[in-house]
mmCIF file of C-alpha atoms in Angstrom:
data_model
loop_
_atom_site.group_PDB
_atom_site.id
_atom_site.type_symbol
_atom_site.label_atom_id
_atom_site.label_comp_id
_atom_site.label_asym_id
_atom_site.label_seq_id
_atom_site.Cartn_x
_atom_site.Cartn_y
_atom_site.Cartn_z
ATOM 1 C CA MET A 19 -37.133 1.165 -11.107
ATOM 2 C CA ALA A 20 -35.667 1.965 -7.688
ATOM 3 C CA SER A 21 -35.369 5.511 -6.444
ATOM 4 C CA TRP A 22 -32.467 7.372 -7.971
ATOM 5 C CA LYS A 23 -31.523 8.694 -4.551
ATOM 6 C CA SER A 24 -29.587 5.589 -3.528
ATOM 7 C CA LEU A 25 -27.165 5.939 -6.447
ATOM 8 C CA VAL A 26 -26.999 9.709 -6.449
ATOM 9 C CA ALA A 27 -26.190 9.705 -2.728
ATOM 10 C CA LEU A 28 -23.046 7.785 -3.574
ATOM 11 C CA ALA A 29 -22.124 9.558 -6.801
ATOM 12 C CA ALA A 30 -22.913 12.990 -5.475
ATOM 13 C CA LEU A 31 -20.103 12.802 -3.335
ATOM 14 C CA ALA A 32 -17.857 10.234 -1.922
ATOM 15 C CA ILE A 33 -15.879 13.124 -0.503
ATOM 16 C CA THR A 34 -15.324 11.175 2.670
ATOM 17 C CA ALA A 35 -12.508 8.656 2.422
ATOM 18 C CA ALA A 36 -13.589 5.482 0.673
ATOM 19 C CA GLY A 37 -14.028 2.466 2.912
ATOM 20 C CA PHE A 38 -11.175 0.000 3.172
ATOM 21 C CA GLY A 39 -12.456 -3.503 2.459
ATOM 22 C CA ALA A 40 -11.353 -6.968 1.459
ATOM 23 C CA SER A 41 -9.093 -7.922 -1.413
ATOM 24 C CA ALA A 42 -10.633 -8.274 -4.841
ATOM 25 C CA GLN A 43 -10.740 -9.727 -8.329
ATOM 26 C CA ILE A 44 -7.645 -9.985 -10.454
ATOM 27 C CA GLY A 45 -7.356 -10.615 -14.167
ATOM 28 C CA LEU A 46 -4.595 -10.793 -16.748
ATOM 29 C CA PRO A 47 -2.348 -7.715 -16.761
ATOM 30 C CA SER A 48 -2.053 -5.581 -19.851
ATOM 31 C CA VAL A 49 1.723 -5.447 -19.586
ATOM 32 C CA GLN A 50 4.645 -6.728 -21.609
ATOM 33 C CA ILE A 51 5.494 -10.146 -20.157
ATOM 34 C CA PRO A 52 6.913 -13.264 -21.819
ATOM 35 C CA ASP A 53 4.785 -15.013 -24.423
ATOM 36 C CA ALA A 54 4.171 -17.949 -22.091
ATOM 37 C CA ALA A 55 2.387 -15.580 -19.741
ATOM 38 C CA ARG A 56 0.886 -13.155 -22.244
ATOM 39 C CA ASN A 57 -0.721 -15.833 -24.402
ATOM 40 C CA LEU A 58 -2.698 -17.538 -21.686
ATOM 41 C CA PRO A 59 -6.018 -19.038 -22.821
ATOM 42 C CA PRO A 60 -8.994 -16.685 -22.904
ATOM 43 C CA LEU A 61 -11.792 -16.864 -20.398
ATOM 44 C CA PRO A 62 -13.583 -20.202 -20.687
ATOM 45 C CA ASP A 63 -17.008 -20.434 -22.262
ATOM 46 C CA VAL A 64 -18.955 -20.841 -19.065
ATOM 47 C CA VAL A 65 -22.477 -20.226 -20.318
ATOM 48 C CA GLY A 66 -24.796 -22.858 -18.906
ATOM 49 C CA GLU A 67 -22.407 -24.155 -16.240
ATOM 50 C CA PRO A 68 -23.516 -24.128 -12.580
ATOM 51 C CA LEU A 69 -22.287 -20.951 -10.917
ATOM 52 C CA ILE A 70 -20.198 -22.889 -8.403
ATOM 53 C CA ALA A 71 -18.307 -24.555 -11.254
ATOM 54 C CA VAL A 72 -17.866 -21.195 -12.976
ATOM 55 C CA GLY A 73 -16.390 -19.747 -9.814
ATOM 56 C CA GLU A 74 -13.958 -22.629 -9.349
ATOM 57 C CA ARG A 75 -12.692 -22.445 -12.942
ATOM 58 C CA LEU A 76 -12.259 -18.672 -12.855
ATOM 59 C CA ASP A 77 -10.507 -18.817 -9.504
ATOM 60 C CA ARG A 78 -8.024 -21.367 -10.849
ATOM 61 C CA LEU A 79 -7.402 -19.189 -13.904
ATOM 62 C CA ARG A 80 -6.847 -16.141 -11.711
ATOM 63 C CA LEU A 81 -4.330 -17.973 -9.526
ATOM 64 C CA ASP A 82 -2.526 -19.361 -12.574
ATOM 65 C CA ARG A 83 -2.150 -15.878 -14.013
ATOM 66 C CA ILE A 84 -0.789 -14.471 -10.764
ATOM 67 C CA THR A 85 1.671 -17.358 -10.482
ATOM 68 C CA THR A 86 2.843 -16.817 -14.053
ATOM 69 C CA LEU A 87 3.400 -13.115 -13.435
ATOM 70 C CA LEU A 88 5.386 -13.790 -10.253
ATOM 71 C CA ARG A 89 7.563 -16.368 -11.979
ATOM 72 C CA ALA A 90 8.186 -14.115 -14.965
ATOM 73 C CA HIS A 91 9.172 -11.075 -12.871
ATOM 74 C CA PRO A 92 10.310 -12.076 -9.359
ATOM 75 C CA ASP A 93 12.539 -8.985 -9.264
ATOM 76 C CA ARG A 94 9.599 -6.597 -9.824
ATOM 77 C CA VAL A 95 6.546 -8.227 -8.272
ATOM 78 C CA GLU A 96 5.760 -9.937 -4.958
ATOM 79 C CA LEU A 97 2.716 -10.728 -2.824
ATOM 80 C CA ASP A 98 1.556 -8.489 0.001
ATOM 81 C CA ARG A 99 0.208 -9.591 3.386
ATOM 82 C CA ASN A 100 -3.131 -10.526 1.749
ATOM 83 C CA ASP A 101 -1.494 -12.450 -1.120
ATOM 84 C CA GLN A 102 -2.212 -9.691 -3.607
ATOM 85 C CA PRO A 103 0.414 -8.825 -6.278
ATOM 86 C CA ALA A 104 2.272 -5.564 -5.684
ATOM 87 C CA VAL A 105 5.477 -3.765 -6.632
ATOM 88 C CA ARG A 106 8.379 -5.563 -4.979
ATOM 89 C CA GLY A 107 10.051 -3.843 -2.054
ATOM 90 C CA VAL A 108 7.909 -0.679 -2.100
ATOM 91 C CA LEU A 109 5.293 0.713 0.279
ATOM 92 C CA VAL A 110 3.238 3.813 -0.502
ATOM 93 C CA ALA A 111 1.558 6.361 1.727
ATOM 94 C CA THR A 112 -0.248 9.669 1.821
ATOM 95 C CA GLY A 113 -0.924 11.954 4.766
ATOM 96 C CA VAL A 114 2.703 11.804 5.967
ATOM 97 C CA ASP A 115 4.476 14.982 7.114
ATOM 98 C CA ALA A 116 8.231 15.581 7.304
ATOM 99 C CA ALA A 117 8.476 14.601 10.961
ATOM 100 C CA MET A 118 6.664 11.336 10.350
ATOM 101 C CA ALA A 119 8.898 10.547 7.375
ATOM 102 C CA ALA A 120 12.020 11.197 9.461
ATOM 103 C CA ARG A 121 10.706 8.974 12.240
ATOM 104 C CA VAL A 122 10.109 5.986 9.969
ATOM 105 C CA ALA A 123 13.443 6.550 8.216
ATOM 106 C CA ALA A 124 15.102 5.987 11.597
ATOM 107 C CA GLU A 125 13.289 2.650 11.704
ATOM 108 C CA GLY A 126 14.795 1.565 8.388
ATOM 109 C CA PHE A 127 12.123 2.788 5.943
ATOM 110 C CA ALA A 128 14.081 5.008 3.583
ATOM 111 C CA MET A 129 11.950 7.342 1.456
ATOM 112 C CA ILE A 130 12.399 6.659 -2.263
ATOM 113 C CA ASP A 131 10.597 9.780 -3.426
ATOM 114 C CA ARG A 132 7.861 12.231 -2.555
ATOM 115 C CA GLU A 133 5.506 13.551 -5.230
ATOM 116 C CA ARG A 134 2.768 16.122 -5.085
ATOM 117 C CA VAL A 135 -0.289 15.357 -7.209
ATOM 118 C CA ASP A 136 -1.661 18.852 -7.759
ATOM 119 C CA GLY A 137 -4.910 17.774 -9.384
ATOM 120 C CA LEU A 138 -5.860 15.902 -6.204
ATOM 121 C CA ASP A 139 -4.120 18.151 -3.669
ATOM 122 C CA MET A 140 -2.309 15.162 -2.162
ATOM 123 C CA GLU A 141 1.228 13.882 -1.724
ATOM 124 C CA ILE A 142 2.385 10.369 -2.485
ATOM 125 C CA LEU A 143 5.408 9.006 -0.641
ATOM 126 C CA ARG A 144 7.150 5.781 -1.577
ATOM 127 C CA PHE A 145 9.220 3.935 1.014
ATOM 128 C CA ARG A 146 11.754 1.177 0.490
ATOM 129 C CA VAL A 147 11.186 -2.034 2.436
ATOM 130 C CA PRO A 148 14.109 -2.562 4.852
ATOM 131 C CA ASP A 149 16.669 -5.151 3.793
ATOM 132 C CA GLY A 150 15.822 -8.648 4.876
ATOM 133 C CA GLN A 151 12.100 -7.978 5.326
ATOM 134 C CA SER A 152 9.287 -9.263 3.175
ATOM 135 C CA LEU A 153 6.731 -6.853 1.784
ATOM 136 C CA ALA A 154 4.057 -8.470 3.961
ATOM 137 C CA ARG A 155 6.012 -7.981 7.196
ATOM 138 C CA ALA A 156 7.127 -4.442 6.350
ATOM 139 C CA GLN A 157 3.585 -3.454 5.357
ATOM 140 C CA LYS A 158 2.247 -4.389 8.779
ATOM 141 C CA ARG A 159 5.113 -2.636 10.572
ATOM 142 C CA LEU A 160 4.889 0.645 8.631
ATOM 143 C CA GLN A 161 1.147 0.824 9.217
ATOM 144 C CA LYS A 162 1.818 0.654 12.968
ATOM 145 C CA LEU A 163 4.476 3.354 12.720
ATOM 146 C CA LEU A 164 2.142 5.685 10.755
ATOM 147 C CA PRO A 165 -1.299 5.114 12.308
ATOM 148 C CA GLY A 166 -2.702 8.405 11.034
ATOM 149 C CA ALA A 167 -1.625 7.947 7.412
ATOM 150 C CA ALA A 168 -2.980 5.914 4.500
ATOM 151 C CA VAL A 169 -0.282 3.245 4.086
ATOM 152 C CA ASP A 170 -0.358 0.241 1.752
ATOM 153 C CA ALA A 171 1.516 -1.908 -0.721
ATOM 154 C CA ASP A 172 1.691 -0.552 -4.261
ATOM 155 C CA HIS A 173 -0.852 -3.057 -5.574
ATOM 156 C CA LEU A 174 -1.137 -4.038 -9.221
ATOM 157 C CA TYR A 175 -4.398 -3.611 -11.141
ATOM 158 C CA PHE A 176 -5.281 -5.726 -14.147
ATOM 159 C CA THR A 177 -7.492 -5.470 -17.196
ATOM 160 C CA SER A 178 -10.943 -7.037 -16.902
ATOM 161 C CA GLY A 179 -10.848 -8.291 -20.488
ATOM 162 C CA PRO A 180 -8.287 -9.427 -23.085
ATOM 163 C CA GLY A 181 -5.188 -7.240 -22.919
ATOM 164 C CA GLY A 182 -1.548 -7.304 -23.945
ATOM 165 C CA ALA A 183 0.961 -4.809 -25.312
ATOM 166 C CA LEU A 184 1.083 -4.298 -29.068
ATOM 167 C CA PRO A 185 4.390 -4.568 -30.953
ATOM 168 C CA ALA A 186 5.853 -1.253 -32.151
ATOM 169 C CA THR A 187 2.585 0.425 -33.048
ATOM 170 C CA ALA A 188 1.851 4.078 -33.791
ATOM 171 C CA LEU A 189 0.044 5.881 -31.006
ATOM 172 C CA ALA A 190 -3.169 7.830 -31.428
ATOM 173 C CA SER A 191 -2.528 11.540 -31.060
ATOM 174 C CA GLY A 192 -4.336 14.834 -30.920
ATOM 175 C CA THR A 193 -5.305 17.654 -28.579
ATOM 176 C CA ALA A 194 -8.185 16.773 -26.317
ATOM 177 C CA GLY A 195 -9.228 20.212 -25.098
ATOM 178 C CA SER A 196 -12.017 20.993 -22.632
ATOM 179 C CA GLY A 197 -14.841 18.523 -22.141
ATOM 180 C CA ALA A 198 -12.708 15.516 -23.056
ATOM 181 C CA LEU A 199 -13.439 12.156 -21.459
ATOM 182 C CA GLY A 200 -10.829 10.371 -19.382
ATOM 183 C CA LEU A 201 -9.365 6.886 -19.706
ATOM 184 C CA ILE A 202 -6.973 5.089 -17.337
ATOM 185 C CA ASP A 203 -5.670 1.962 -19.061
ATOM 186 C CA GLY A 204 -2.903 0.994 -21.488
ATOM 187 C CA GLY A 205 -1.910 3.197 -24.388
ATOM 188 C CA VAL A 206 -4.141 3.764 -27.422
ATOM 189 C CA ALA A 207 -3.068 2.773 -30.932
ATOM 190 C CA ALA A 208 -3.674 5.041 -33.936
ATOM 191 C CA HIS A 209 -6.794 3.289 -35.217
ATOM 192 C CA PRO A 210 -8.798 5.401 -37.720
ATOM 193 C CA SER A 211 -11.822 5.386 -35.395
ATOM 194 C CA VAL A 212 -9.962 7.547 -32.837
ATOM 195 C CA ALA A 213 -7.500 9.390 -35.097
ATOM 196 C CA GLY A 214 -6.732 12.993 -34.151
ATOM 197 C CA ARG A 215 -8.819 12.994 -30.975
ATOM 198 C CA VAL A 216 -6.691 11.309 -28.308
ATOM 199 C CA GLU A 217 -4.130 13.068 -26.113
ATOM 200 C CA GLN A 218 -1.972 10.618 -24.156
ATOM 201 C CA ARG A 219 0.371 10.719 -21.190
ATOM 202 C CA GLY A 220 2.436 7.945 -19.647
ATOM 203 C CA PHE A 221 2.576 7.057 -15.949
ATOM 204 C CA ALA A 222 4.825 3.994 -16.161
ATOM 205 C CA ASN A 223 8.163 3.033 -17.667
ATOM 206 C CA GLY A 224 7.906 2.989 -21.466
ATOM 207 C CA ALA A 225 4.533 4.743 -21.472
ATOM 208 C CA PRO A 226 2.623 5.714 -23.450
ATOM 209 C CA SER A 227 2.818 2.495 -25.439
ATOM 210 C CA ALA A 228 -0.026 1.091 -27.500
ATOM 211 C CA SER A 229 -2.006 -1.791 -26.007
ATOM 212 C CA ARG A 230 -4.823 -3.938 -27.280
ATOM 213 C CA HIS A 231 -6.999 -3.310 -24.232
ATOM 214 C CA GLY A 232 -6.511 0.453 -24.060
ATOM 215 C CA THR A 233 -7.214 0.779 -27.779
ATOM 216 C CA ALA A 234 -10.407 -1.246 -27.464
ATOM 217 C CA VAL A 235 -11.779 0.733 -24.529
ATOM 218 C CA ALA A 236 -10.893 4.045 -26.178
ATOM 219 C CA SER A 237 -12.711 3.078 -29.376
ATOM 220 C CA LEU A 238 -15.798 2.084 -27.390
ATOM 221 C CA LEU A 239 -15.759 5.488 -25.737
ATOM 222 C CA VAL A 240 -15.175 7.906 -28.614
ATOM 223 C CA GLY A 241 -14.754 5.837 -31.772
ATOM 224 C CA SER A 242 -16.342 6.908 -35.045
ATOM 225 C CA GLY A 243 -16.373 5.134 -38.400
ATOM 226 C CA SER A 244 -15.786 1.363 -38.419
ATOM 227 C CA VAL A 245 -16.028 1.324 -34.617
ATOM 228 C CA ARG A 246 -18.533 3.683 -33.092
ATOM 229 C CA GLY A 247 -18.269 4.516 -29.415
ATOM 230 C CA ALA A 248 -21.035 5.515 -27.053
ATOM 231 C CA ALA A 249 -19.711 9.101 -27.174
ATOM 232 C CA SER A 250 -18.845 8.881 -30.861
ATOM 233 C CA GLY A 251 -16.632 11.682 -32.144
ATOM 234 C CA GLY A 252 -15.681 12.865 -28.680
ATOM 235 C CA ARG A 253 -12.179 13.676 -27.485
ATOM 236 C CA LEU A 254 -10.167 11.676 -25.005
ATOM 237 C CA LEU A 255 -7.403 12.148 -22.454
ATOM 238 C CA ALA A 256 -5.781 8.712 -22.119
ATOM 239 C CA ALA A 257 -3.474 7.876 -19.224
ATOM 240 C CA ASP A 258 -1.256 4.845 -19.847
ATOM 241 C CA VAL A 259 -0.474 3.307 -16.452
ATOM 242 C CA TYR A 260 1.183 0.170 -17.910
ATOM 243 C CA GLY A 261 3.668 1.120 -20.609
ATOM 244 C CA ARG A 262 6.113 -1.774 -20.875
ATOM 245 C CA ASP A 263 6.707 -2.125 -17.154
ATOM 246 C CA PRO A 264 6.054 -5.573 -15.608
ATOM 247 C CA ALA A 265 4.982 -3.740 -12.437
ATOM 248 C CA GLY A 266 2.843 -1.217 -14.338
ATOM 249 C CA GLY A 267 -0.802 -0.676 -13.506
ATOM 250 C CA ASN A 268 0.032 -0.014 -9.865
ATOM 251 C CA ALA A 269 -1.908 2.083 -7.367
ATOM 252 C CA THR A 270 0.592 4.945 -7.518
ATOM 253 C CA ALA A 271 0.340 5.184 -11.310
ATOM 254 C CA ILE A 272 -3.460 5.208 -11.198
ATOM 255 C CA ALA A 273 -3.487 7.903 -8.507
ATOM 256 C CA ARG A 274 -1.117 10.064 -10.569
ATOM 257 C CA ALA A 275 -3.305 9.515 -13.639
ATOM 258 C CA LEU A 276 -6.400 10.589 -11.708
ATOM 259 C CA GLY A 277 -4.549 13.756 -10.720
ATOM 260 C CA TRP A 278 -3.711 14.577 -14.341
ATOM 261 C CA LEU A 279 -7.311 14.040 -15.414
ATOM 262 C CA ALA A 280 -8.684 16.077 -12.497
ATOM 263 C CA GLU A 281 -6.270 18.896 -13.301
ATOM 264 C CA ASN A 282 -7.673 18.902 -16.844
ATOM 265 C CA LYS A 283 -11.232 18.995 -15.493
ATOM 266 C CA VAL A 284 -12.324 15.709 -17.046
ATOM 267 C CA PRO A 285 -16.010 15.094 -16.237
ATOM 268 C CA VAL A 286 -16.181 11.307 -16.757
ATOM 269 C CA THR A 287 -13.341 8.780 -16.479
ATOM 270 C CA THR A 288 -13.405 5.092 -17.419
ATOM 271 C CA ILE A 289 -11.264 2.564 -15.515
ATOM 272 C CA SER A 290 -11.681 -0.997 -16.819
ATOM 273 C CA LEU A 291 -9.088 -2.331 -14.371
ATOM 274 C CA VAL A 292 -9.513 -4.437 -11.244
ATOM 275 C CA GLY A 293 -7.583 -5.234 -8.106
ATOM 276 C CA PRO A 294 -7.706 -5.031 -4.313
ATOM 277 C CA ASP A 295 -8.831 -2.234 -2.054
ATOM 278 C CA ASN A 296 -5.848 0.069 -1.596
ATOM 279 C CA ARG A 297 -5.684 2.861 0.973
ATOM 280 C CA LEU A 298 -3.745 5.253 -1.261
ATOM 281 C CA LEU A 299 -5.980 4.623 -4.275
ATOM 282 C CA GLY A 300 -9.099 5.013 -2.128
ATOM 283 C CA VAL A 301 -7.975 8.502 -1.114
ATOM 284 C CA ALA A 302 -7.140 9.410 -4.723
ATOM 285 C CA VAL A 303 -10.555 8.273 -5.974
ATOM 286 C CA SER A 304 -12.295 10.249 -3.230
ATOM 287 C CA ARG A 305 -10.270 13.381 -4.026
ATOM 288 C CA ALA A 306 -11.099 13.108 -7.735
ATOM 289 C CA GLN A 307 -14.787 12.695 -6.931
ATOM 290 C CA GLY A 308 -14.586 15.726 -4.648
ATOM 291 C CA ARG A 309 -13.582 17.739 -7.706
ATOM 292 C CA GLY A 310 -16.681 16.623 -9.576
ATOM 293 C CA MET A 311 -15.237 13.710 -11.551
ATOM 294 C CA LEU A 312 -17.593 10.791 -12.171
ATOM 295 C CA ILE A 313 -15.705 7.496 -12.396
ATOM 296 C CA VAL A 314 -17.098 4.494 -14.269
ATOM 297 C CA ALA A 315 -15.385 1.139 -13.651
ATOM 298 C CA ALA A 316 -15.755 -2.503 -14.685
ATOM 299 C CA VAL A 317 -16.842 -5.015 -12.023
ATOM 300 C CA GLY A 318 -14.319 -7.622 -13.248
ATOM 301 C CA ASN A 319 -14.453 -11.149 -14.636
ATOM 302 C CA ASP A 320 -13.600 -13.369 -11.678
ATOM 303 C CA GLY A 321 -17.116 -14.704 -11.197
ATOM 304 C CA PRO A 322 -20.161 -14.157 -9.007
ATOM 305 C CA ALA A 323 -18.536 -15.525 -5.839
ATOM 306 C CA ALA A 324 -15.408 -13.360 -6.008
ATOM 307 C CA PRO A 325 -15.015 -10.422 -3.601
ATOM 308 C CA PRO A 326 -15.888 -6.995 -5.021
ATOM 309 C CA ALA A 327 -13.215 -5.540 -7.308
ATOM 310 C CA TYR A 328 -11.770 -2.076 -6.919
ATOM 311 C CA PRO A 329 -11.954 0.688 -7.974
ATOM 312 C CA ALA A 330 -15.485 -0.336 -8.999
ATOM 313 C CA ALA A 331 -16.447 -1.042 -5.378
ATOM 314 C CA TYR A 332 -15.410 2.363 -4.008
ATOM 315 C CA LYS A 333 -18.199 4.683 -2.883
ATOM 316 C CA GLY A 334 -19.542 6.856 -5.650
ATOM 317 C CA VAL A 335 -17.912 4.883 -8.487
ATOM 318 C CA LEU A 336 -20.428 3.640 -11.064
ATOM 319 C CA ALA A 337 -19.708 -0.092 -11.321
ATOM 320 C CA VAL A 338 -20.642 -1.729 -14.645
ATOM 321 C CA THR A 339 -21.349 -5.383 -15.441
ATOM 322 C CA GLY A 340 -21.621 -6.996 -18.867
ATOM 323 C CA VAL A 341 -24.448 -8.857 -20.591
ATOM 324 C CA ASP A 342 -24.702 -11.002 -23.715
ATOM 325 C CA ALA A 343 -26.905 -10.453 -26.768
ATOM 326 C CA LYS A 344 -29.896 -11.936 -24.938
ATOM 327 C CA GLY A 345 -29.515 -9.601 -22.010
ATOM 328 C CA ARG A 346 -28.136 -12.278 -19.687
ATOM 329 C CA VAL A 347 -25.363 -11.295 -17.320
ATOM 330 C CA LEU A 348 -21.975 -12.763 -18.235
ATOM 331 C CA PRO A 349 -21.462 -15.757 -15.936
ATOM 332 C CA GLU A 350 -17.937 -14.575 -15.186
ATOM 333 C CA ALA A 351 -19.017 -11.041 -14.204
ATOM 334 C CA GLY A 352 -18.660 -9.891 -10.617
ATOM 335 C CA ARG A 353 -21.782 -9.264 -8.569
ATOM 336 C CA GLY A 354 -22.719 -7.289 -5.496
ATOM 337 C CA ALA A 355 -24.594 -4.342 -4.076
ATOM 338 C CA HIS A 356 -22.136 -1.950 -5.725
ATOM 339 C CA VAL A 357 -23.226 -2.880 -9.292
ATOM 340 C CA ALA A 358 -24.820 0.236 -10.787
ATOM 341 C CA PHE A 359 -25.466 -0.523 -14.473
ATOM 342 C CA ALA A 360 -25.163 -3.196 -17.157
ATOM 343 C CA ALA A 361 -24.081 -2.823 -20.784
ATOM 344 C CA PRO A 362 -23.209 -5.162 -23.677
ATOM 345 C CA GLY A 363 -20.081 -7.161 -22.822
ATOM 346 C CA ASP A 364 -20.094 -10.049 -25.300
ATOM 347 C CA GLY A 365 -19.314 -9.839 -29.028
ATOM 348 C CA VAL A 366 -18.591 -6.117 -28.688
ATOM 349 C CA LEU A 367 -16.924 -4.692 -31.807
ATOM 350 C CA ALA A 368 -13.815 -2.707 -30.867
ATOM 351 C CA ALA A 369 -10.507 -1.533 -32.323
ATOM 352 C CA THR A 370 -7.634 -3.730 -31.177
ATOM 353 C CA ALA A 371 -4.632 -2.273 -33.064
ATOM 354 C CA ALA A 372 -3.866 0.490 -35.535
ATOM 355 C CA ASP A 373 -5.330 -1.595 -38.358
ATOM 356 C CA ALA A 374 -7.500 -4.199 -36.639
ATOM 357 C CA THR A 375 -10.882 -4.726 -35.018
ATOM 358 C CA ASP A 376 -12.297 -7.687 -33.146
ATOM 359 C CA ARG A 377 -15.350 -8.898 -31.267
ATOM 360 C CA LEU A 378 -14.473 -8.873 -27.565
ATOM 361 C CA ARG A 379 -15.945 -10.184 -24.344
ATOM 362 C CA GLY A 380 -15.565 -8.953 -20.785
ATOM 363 C CA THR A 381 -16.853 -6.339 -18.372
ATOM 364 C CA SER A 382 -13.987 -4.080 -19.545
ATOM 365 C CA PHE A 383 -15.896 -3.391 -22.741
ATOM 366 C CA ALA A 384 -19.219 -2.689 -21.049
ATOM 367 C CA ALA A 385 -17.843 0.109 -18.853
ATOM 368 C CA PRO A 386 -16.961 2.593 -21.650
ATOM 369 C CA LEU A 387 -20.446 2.206 -23.138
ATOM 370 C CA VAL A 388 -21.967 3.415 -19.873
ATOM 371 C CA ALA A 389 -19.354 6.168 -19.521
ATOM 372 C CA GLY A 390 -20.030 7.432 -23.031
ATOM 373 C CA ARG A 391 -23.764 7.632 -22.419
ATOM 374 C CA LEU A 392 -23.204 9.325 -19.065
ATOM 375 C CA ALA A 393 -21.078 11.959 -20.805
ATOM 376 C CA ARG A 394 -24.119 13.068 -22.781
ATOM 377 C CA HIS A 395 -25.633 14.261 -19.522
ATOM 378 C CA TYR A 396 -22.494 15.414 -17.700
ATOM 379 C CA ARG A 397 -20.222 17.640 -19.752
ATOM 380 C CA SER A 398 -18.079 19.413 -17.148
ATOM 381 C CA PRO A 399 -17.219 18.696 -13.505
ATOM 382 C CA SER A 400 -19.833 20.269 -11.259
ATOM 383 C CA ILE A 401 -21.099 18.887 -7.969
ATOM 384 C CA PRO A 402 -24.627 20.310 -8.463
ATOM 385 C CA ALA A 403 -24.785 18.720 -11.936
ATOM 386 C CA ILE A 404 -24.037 15.193 -10.693
ATOM 387 C CA GLU A 405 -27.538 14.432 -9.444
ATOM 388 C CA PRO A 406 -29.434 15.324 -12.637
ATOM 389 C CA ALA A 407 -26.806 13.585 -14.804
ATOM 390 C CA VAL A 408 -27.009 10.298 -12.907
ATOM 391 C CA ARG A 409 -30.778 10.552 -12.749
ATOM 392 C CA ALA A 410 -30.918 11.021 -16.547
ATOM 393 C CA LEU A 411 -28.728 7.957 -17.077
ATOM 394 C CA MET A 412 -30.945 5.890 -14.799
ATOM 395 C CA ALA A 413 -33.942 6.959 -16.860
ATOM 396 C CA GLU A 414 -32.266 5.323 -19.884
ATOM 397 C CA ALA A 415 -31.721 2.007 -18.113
ATOM 398 C CA ARG A 416 -33.788 -0.994 -19.165
ATOM 399 C CA ASP A 417 -34.728 -3.209 -16.236
ATOM 400 C CA LEU A 418 -33.273 -6.719 -16.662
ATOM 401 C CA GLY A 419 -33.853 -8.195 -13.236
ATOM 402 C CA LYS A 420 -36.392 -7.708 -10.519
ATOM 403 C CA LYS A 421 -38.119 -4.384 -10.312
ATOM 404 C CA GLY A 422 -35.614 -1.858 -9.101
ATOM 405 C CA ARG A 423 -31.907 -2.178 -8.506
ATOM 406 C CA ASP A 424 -30.373 -5.611 -7.880
ATOM 407 C CA LYS A 425 -26.915 -7.108 -7.303
ATOM 408 C CA ILE A 426 -26.663 -8.557 -10.814
ATOM 409 C CA TYR A 427 -27.723 -5.799 -13.223
ATOM 410 C CA GLY A 428 -27.765 -2.746 -10.982
ATOM 411 C CA HIS A 429 -30.339 -0.270 -12.284
ATOM 412 C CA GLY A 430 -30.503 -1.984 -15.660
ATOM 413 C CA LEU A 431 -29.125 -2.038 -19.201
ATOM 414 C CA ILE A 432 -27.530 0.979 -20.880
ATOM 415 C CA CYS A 433 -26.621 1.268 -24.574
ATOM 416 C CA ALA A 434 -28.418 -1.969 -25.542
ATOM 417 C CA ASP A 435 -27.749 -1.359 -29.258
ATOM 418 C CA CYS A 436 -24.018 -0.640 -28.889
ATOM 419 C CA ALA A 437 -22.404 -4.069 -29.238
ATOM 420 C CA GLY A 438 -22.416 -4.400 -33.009
ATOM 421 C CA ARG A 439 -21.915 -0.820 -34.115
#
């Protein structure tokens, strides 16, 4: 197995601002959209196909899903300068003082609101795109006007596994208390496996609202009983960044959720969402890491040729891929030097509603298994404790590829026996 130093160097502090890279993988949003869009076919069974064919099929599916979302909600969603979905007519920034805000207001960029995220010690400003300008054009212009700030579109992030809002469903409830794990996703339904141990807060219109995806990931983190999570019996702080908003799951919502979790001193947070590199989100992730939070994220399901997905590809984030029952990487899973660990991602038993379970597939459901195991070694945010915690997790990993870390499995398989529990 490779030296632990390469991973610990990243996890032990991405205090410096995360790098700003290319756009990334996109999957089906866990938001309330018309049935024609919400009931798209599941990921194709691509086992055994040549990787180039897998990539082409997944790319077509990704584009179809984006097109469907844009058609369903043209008043709420549009493409940015890199053809990535974002909140229509809104630009976001951090690192902007009052004088800078006044200067850009004179150029037609009216400030919608300004919010301080105490848990991250940062401010988020939202600006309205001037009338008659596209998001893409305004994005380029505002960046030139604010060269010293982190400016971007308010990109949308999507679940890296089957999602969708649940119809009027009771929410899981409880008081998390100290040492709770963190989840940024959709809302969590009141399934018996998580009953009484989930405290939720909404960061989108209509949130918290139960979702299939959020419920599944939560059960794989802390479930006990019919679904047993990797940190079975633990408590959870769940941030719903989707609610019932077609433009939910945006960078601003995720940053605000990270602030709430950091303020509550969450040691380990799972984010099974994917999207493009975003300057605001990159700063938020770095600030959370600087407070000792370890973030575990899914690599996404857009195939081996797709660009790296964020937030998994940010420095210090532990990126997780999925494998099948034979230990083979899912053909649709993302790959790259950022992959840190693998976990079961096919046929994983999870809660999917207040009274339902299902066998699920996707890198979304591998990430919480790694996060739950990591939590055994990292119980409270502490920079000195990061190195031994990550080193202990690496010691658990079973090598699935070449000796040492590789771009497919990372350091190896965690929680090999978790899929059917």
